[in-house]
Amino acid sequence: MHFVFVTLLSCFSALTSVVQGEDPYIFLNWNVTYGTLSPLGVPQQVILINGQFPGPNINATTNNNLVVNIFNNLDEPFLITWNGLQQRKNSWQDGMSGTNCPILPGTNFTYRFQAKDQIGSYFYYPSTSVHKAAGGFGGLRVNSRLLIPVPFDTPEDDYTVLVGDWYTKGHKELKKELDSGKTIGKPSGILINGKAGKPGDLEPPMFTMIPSKTYRYRICNVGLKNSINFRIQSHAMKLVEIEGSHTVQNLYNSLDIHLGQCFSVLVTADQDPNDYYMVASTRFTKNTLSSTAKIGYVNGKGQPSPVLPEAPTGWAWSLNQFRTFRWNLTASAARPNPQGSYHYGQINITRTIKFVSSTGTVDGKLRYALNGISHVDTDTPLKLAEYFGVANQVFKYNIVGDNPPADLSTITMVPNVMTATFRNYIEIIFENHDKSVQTFHLSGYSFFAVAIEVGTWSPEKRKNYNLVDAVSRHTIQVYPKSWAAVMTTFDNCGMWNLRSVGLERNYLGEQLYVSVLSPERSLKDEYNVPEPGNLCGIVQGLPKPPPYVP
């Protein structure tokens, strides 16, 4: 009875929340629990959503209002973040420790947000602790409205493929290792939609295809440490979308998909009617981990060949593939105007921020940092402290600089918050001095990935930028001893997380928050704290500040 009452109450309050309008609502009730499964053949504790691993797919359309009521039946605080959804004016729903109070064990919290002016392929996952290493992730697609043309014919079906590396150690054991100052080491295997396979397995096909029909596959790397190469035996993949942007439709035999990234491809069932393997394998690792899953033709006659397509080698191949990804300038995205009508390359840069990642120790324990600052979470979410006017009691702004210090050997552990001026057009440089590929994600925004090159960045390198048709996306990889440049307008007010997507690096400090405030304190720019609010830390019991006004 308690469950029914809370559900009805949350549905009613959603109708009076900030996600107003005539657009349709999607109501979801999620029960988050532990379960015991053996994804790699070893029984281990996993996180289930409504009994599912991975969690349920969310199938939304542009501007849909989503109301997701989450019951936390774990023994630890819990949050979910919606990777790639921009949460326009609404960082309250981003589900990060800097924006939200955790959902305590035995309680519930209702996320209310809108897939505002977005289309594309995304996923959700737990942002608290190292819960992502236990599951709790799932696919999230945002379809185009019927009135908006899509640059390809409607596929016969639409499949979500969540690939990623996996540990057989439980998430509590991994957390204990990280808290003790150790690395969690190498993953144990690869999962495709929560399962590991190998040639010769008698598992039924994960997906089926009708001969001569074309299907959409949305492939996301939901892993913890490694880049993944994805390929389908004997089938070419036509790339049509990356993280919410329609792309020039090139054909690929395999795709490198880095941590946190999602690609959409079209695959036509144009081969002999048999079964075929999808293959996912790690990239840039000494020992390659791989997994397979079957695609079956309807009325197919044979098992797949045991000979798997080979993966590429070296990261130069991957860099060259990145350079083939182009924005489709004539296609519409969430709105009817073509993507190319936004001429990002003609906007003057008002600020350049250069981040260099570093590795070191603090008090003998492993830490990671950006420009020498290693982020630590606070008991009071940063956004709540800012909204209630008590930020100075929780953190200091701009301890991190726009440029790295000359000496990166010293790491300082503090809450890491940088300010950005509303509507400024900013260039961000990520420089990777390490020996492994890193991936970075910016919440609340998409950015134009204008360049990745070997070496170190300097202003002269701007002459090599793609200022015409770089893909607008939210996650970018940076190869070893290389740099990447992205450009975006900070036009979305809120507190937004910029993070390493790698679990270990993220948990041990390689992240920060960007505070973007409107000088007008207007509802045109940012929503008020939701009602009823989930308050914690030092803001509990404080009077509400004057609300933003229309």
PDB file of N, CA and C in Angstrom, residues 23 42 74 116 264 303 311 331 366 384 474 476 485 540 548:
ATOM      1  N   ASP A  23       3.592  18.427 -23.791  1.00  0.00           N
ATOM      2  CA  ASP A  23       4.278  17.235 -24.280  1.00  0.00           C
ATOM      3  C   ASP A  23       3.934  16.022 -23.427  1.00  0.00           C
ATOM      4  N   VAL A  42      31.105 -16.552 -12.738  1.00  0.00           N
ATOM      5  CA  VAL A  42      31.388 -16.546 -11.298  1.00  0.00           C
ATOM      6  C   VAL A  42      30.232 -15.845 -10.597  1.00  0.00           C
ATOM      7  N   LEU A  74      18.805  -1.022  -1.814  1.00  0.00           N
ATOM      8  CA  LEU A  74      20.175  -1.440  -1.527  1.00  0.00           C
ATOM      9  C   LEU A  74      20.486  -1.097  -0.072  1.00  0.00           C
ATOM     10  N   LYS A 116      14.479  17.626 -23.655  1.00  0.00           N
ATOM     11  CA  LYS A 116      14.234  18.879 -24.367  1.00  0.00           C
ATOM     12  C   LYS A 116      15.165  19.039 -25.560  1.00  0.00           C
ATOM     13  N   SER A 264      25.108   5.013 -33.363  1.00  0.00           N
ATOM     14  CA  SER A 264      23.984   4.347 -34.033  1.00  0.00           C
ATOM     15  C   SER A 264      24.405   3.957 -35.433  1.00  0.00           C
ATOM     16  N   GLN A 303      24.740 -22.278 -38.166  1.00  0.00           N
ATOM     17  CA  GLN A 303      25.426 -21.617 -37.066  1.00  0.00           C
ATOM     18  C   GLN A 303      26.479 -20.652 -37.626  1.00  0.00           C
ATOM     19  N   ALA A 311      40.111  -7.492 -35.068  1.00  0.00           N
ATOM     20  CA  ALA A 311      40.058  -6.096 -34.641  1.00  0.00           C
ATOM     21  C   ALA A 311      41.282  -5.350 -35.167  1.00  0.00           C
ATOM     22  N   ALA A 331      21.023  17.431 -42.465  1.00  0.00           N
ATOM     23  CA  ALA A 331      20.002  16.692 -41.713  1.00  0.00           C
ATOM     24  C   ALA A 331      19.456  17.527 -40.569  1.00  0.00           C
ATOM     25  N   LEU A 366      46.729   6.521  -3.911  1.00  0.00           N
ATOM     26  CA  LEU A 366      46.588   6.894  -5.313  1.00  0.00           C
ATOM     27  C   LEU A 366      45.498   7.936  -5.491  1.00  0.00           C
ATOM     28  N   LEU A 384      23.152  22.658  -4.156  1.00  0.00           N
ATOM     29  CA  LEU A 384      22.294  23.071  -3.041  1.00  0.00           C
ATOM     30  C   LEU A 384      22.982  24.143  -2.202  1.00  0.00           C
ATOM     31  N   HIS A 474      28.913  14.667 -26.545  1.00  0.00           N
ATOM     32  CA  HIS A 474      29.138  14.993 -25.143  1.00  0.00           C
ATOM     33  C   HIS A 474      30.344  14.291 -24.526  1.00  0.00           C
ATOM     34  N   ILE A 476      34.477  12.753 -25.319  1.00  0.00           N
ATOM     35  CA  ILE A 476      35.621  12.787 -26.234  1.00  0.00           C
ATOM     36  C   ILE A 476      36.770  11.962 -25.660  1.00  0.00           C
ATOM     37  N   ALA A 485      40.578  18.925 -28.555  1.00  0.00           N
ATOM     38  CA  ALA A 485      39.978  20.253 -28.393  1.00  0.00           C
ATOM     39  C   ALA A 485      38.489  20.170 -28.684  1.00  0.00           C
ATOM     40  N   GLN A 540      19.688  21.518   5.271  1.00  0.00           N
ATOM     41  CA  GLN A 540      18.480  21.012   5.932  1.00  0.00           C
ATOM     42  C   GLN A 540      18.027  21.999   7.002  1.00  0.00           C
ATOM     43  N   TYR A 548      13.480  32.014  -8.102  1.00  0.00           N
ATOM     44  CA  TYR A 548      13.642  32.684  -9.387  1.00  0.00           C
ATOM     45  C   TYR A 548      12.259  33.065  -9.907  1.00  0.00           C
TER      46      TYR A 548
END
